[in-house]
CSV table of C-alpha atoms in Angstrom, one decimal:
chain,number,residue,atom,x,y,z
A,1,MET,CA,0.0,0.0,0.0
A,2,ALA,CA,1.3,3.4,-0.8
A,3,ALA,CA,-1.0,6.4,-0.2
A,4,SER,CA,0.5,9.6,-1.5
A,5,ALA,CA,-1.6,11.9,0.7
A,6,ILE,CA,-4.3,11.8,3.4
A,7,PHE,CA,-6.9,14.5,3.7
A,8,ILE,CA,-9.6,15.1,6.3
A,9,LEU,CA,-12.4,17.2,4.9
A,10,ASP,CA,-15.6,18.6,6.3
A,11,LEU,CA,-19.0,17.8,4.7
A,12,LYS,CA,-18.6,20.7,2.3
A,13,GLY,CA,-15.3,19.5,1.1
A,14,LYS,CA,-13.1,22.1,2.9
A,15,VAL,CA,-9.7,20.7,3.9
A,16,LEU,CA,-9.3,20.6,7.7
A,17,ILE,CA,-5.9,19.0,7.6
A,18,CYS,CA,-3.8,17.1,5.1
A,19,ARG,CA,-0.5,15.3,5.0
A,20,ASN,CA,1.3,14.8,1.7
A,21,TYR,CA,3.6,11.8,2.3
A,22,MET,CA,5.2,11.2,-1.0
A,23,GLY,CA,5.1,14.6,-2.8
A,24,ASN,CA,3.9,13.0,-6.1
A,25,VAL,CA,0.4,14.5,-5.8
A,26,ASN,CA,-0.6,18.1,-6.2
A,27,ILE,CA,-2.4,19.2,-3.1
A,28,ASN,CA,-5.0,20.9,-5.2
A,29,GLU,CA,-6.1,17.5,-6.6
A,30,ILE,CA,-8.5,17.3,-3.6
A,31,ASP,CA,-10.5,20.2,-5.1
A,32,ASN,CA,-11.8,17.7,-7.8
A,33,PHE,CA,-13.1,15.3,-5.1
A,34,MET,CA,-16.3,17.0,-3.9
A,35,PRO,CA,-17.7,18.0,-7.3
A,36,ILE,CA,-17.3,14.4,-8.4
A,37,MET,CA,-18.9,13.1,-5.2
A,38,MET,CA,-21.9,15.5,-5.5
A,39,LYS,CA,-22.5,14.5,-9.1
A,40,ARG,CA,-22.3,10.8,-8.3
A,41,GLU,CA,-24.6,11.3,-5.3
A,42,GLU,CA,-27.2,13.0,-7.5
A,43,ASP,CA,-26.9,10.1,-10.0
A,44,ALA,CA,-27.1,7.5,-7.1
A,45,ASP,CA,-23.7,6.2,-8.3
A,46,LEU,CA,-21.5,6.4,-5.3
A,47,SER,CA,-18.5,4.1,-5.1
A,48,PRO,CA,-15.7,3.8,-2.5
A,49,VAL,CA,-13.0,4.6,-5.1
A,50,VAL,CA,-13.3,7.8,-7.2
A,51,ILE,CA,-10.9,8.3,-10.2
A,52,HIS,CA,-10.1,11.6,-11.8
A,53,GLY,CA,-7.5,11.3,-14.5
A,54,SER,CA,-4.5,9.4,-13.0
A,55,THR,CA,-5.5,10.2,-9.4
A,56,HIS,CA,-7.4,7.7,-7.3
A,57,PHE,CA,-9.4,9.0,-4.3
A,58,LEU,CA,-10.2,6.3,-1.7
A,59,TRP,CA,-12.6,7.7,0.9
A,60,ILE,CA,-14.6,6.9,4.0
A,61,LYS,CA,-17.2,9.1,5.8
A,62,HIS,CA,-17.2,9.3,9.6
A,63,SER,CA,-19.6,11.5,11.4
A,64,ASN,CA,-19.3,14.9,9.7
A,65,LEU,CA,-15.9,14.2,8.1
A,66,TYR,CA,-14.5,12.6,5.0
A,67,LEU,CA,-11.2,10.9,5.3
A,68,VAL,CA,-9.6,10.7,1.8
A,69,ALA,CA,-6.5,8.9,0.7
A,70,ILE,CA,-5.0,9.9,-2.6
A,71,THR,CA,-2.7,7.7,-4.7
A,72,LYS,CA,-1.4,7.8,-8.2
A,73,LYS,CA,-0.1,4.2,-8.0
A,74,ASN,CA,-1.9,0.8,-8.3
A,75,THR,CA,-2.4,0.3,-4.6
A,76,ASN,CA,-4.1,-2.3,-2.5
A,77,ALA,CA,-7.5,-0.7,-1.8
A,78,ALA,CA,-8.3,-3.1,1.1
A,79,LEU,CA,-5.2,-2.0,2.9
A,80,VAL,CA,-5.9,1.7,2.4
A,81,TYR,CA,-9.4,1.3,3.8
A,82,SER,CA,-8.1,-0.8,6.7
A,83,PHE,CA,-5.6,2.1,7.4
A,84,LEU,CA,-8.3,4.8,7.2
A,85,TYR,CA,-10.6,2.9,9.6
A,86,LYS,CA,-7.7,2.3,12.0
A,87,LEU,CA,-6.9,6.1,11.8
A,88,VAL,CA,-10.5,6.8,12.8
A,89,GLU,CA,-10.0,4.4,15.7
A,90,VAL,CA,-6.8,6.0,16.9
A,91,PHE,CA,-8.3,9.6,16.7
A,92,THR,CA,-11.4,8.4,18.6
A,93,GLU,CA,-9.3,6.9,21.3
A,94,TYR,CA,-7.3,10.1,21.6
A,95,PHE,CA,-10.2,12.6,21.4
A,96,LYS,CA,-13.2,10.5,22.6
A,97,SER,CA,-15.1,11.5,19.4
A,98,LEU,CA,-13.9,12.3,16.0
A,99,GLU,CA,-15.7,15.3,14.7
A,100,GLU,CA,-14.8,18.5,12.9
A,101,GLU,CA,-14.4,20.3,16.2
A,102,SER,CA,-12.0,17.7,17.7
A,103,ILE,CA,-9.8,18.1,14.6
A,104,ARG,CA,-9.8,21.9,14.9
A,105,ASP,CA,-9.2,21.8,18.6
A,106,ASN,CA,-6.4,19.3,18.4
A,107,PHE,CA,-4.8,20.3,15.1
A,108,VAL,CA,-1.2,19.8,16.2
A,109,THR,CA,-1.8,16.4,17.8
A,110,VAL,CA,-3.7,15.2,14.7
A,111,TYR,CA,-0.9,16.3,12.4
A,112,GLU,CA,1.7,14.6,14.6
A,113,LEU,CA,-0.4,11.4,14.7
A,114,MET,CA,-0.7,11.5,10.9
A,115,ASP,CA,3.0,11.8,10.7
A,116,GLU,CA,3.6,8.9,13.1
A,117,VAL,CA,1.2,6.4,11.6
A,118,MET,CA,2.5,6.6,8.1
A,119,ASP,CA,5.9,7.1,6.6
A,120,PHE,CA,6.4,7.9,3.0
A,121,GLY,CA,3.0,6.5,2.2
A,122,PHE,CA,3.4,3.2,4.1
A,123,PRO,CA,1.6,2.5,7.3
A,124,GLN,CA,3.6,2.3,10.5
A,125,THR,CA,2.5,1.8,14.1
A,126,THR,CA,-1.3,2.3,14.5
A,127,ASP,CA,-1.6,0.9,18.0
A,128,SER,CA,-2.9,3.8,20.1
A,129,LYS,CA,-1.3,2.5,23.3
A,130,ILE,CA,2.2,2.7,21.7
A,131,LEU,CA,1.4,6.1,20.1
A,132,LEU,CA,0.4,7.5,23.5
A,133,GLU,CA,3.9,6.8,24.8
């Protein structure tokens, strides 16, 4: 699995925080995500993977947030989704609830956790007990 970047968006598609791990994706690529999602939602054609050009968006929705992984490579989608759900679990253990407000209130901690759980697009330690140390 190699995710180029991870984004956390609000329901309107505004970026709350992002981490570009590999540097091979333009950060502005995320601006294409919400218009595609809105069109697909209207057409009742939602899918867990959204493709725009050579960019793949793998996303999950949690509460009032979208967690989006972007990749330009042929990556293992199951591992990306496993990582995104584990990231939600880690944030929930840290902040008791994962919402837009908890991301804004704990911005530095969220960024440091995103830095610790993935290195150059590859998952590292996602055990919250180890991360708390």
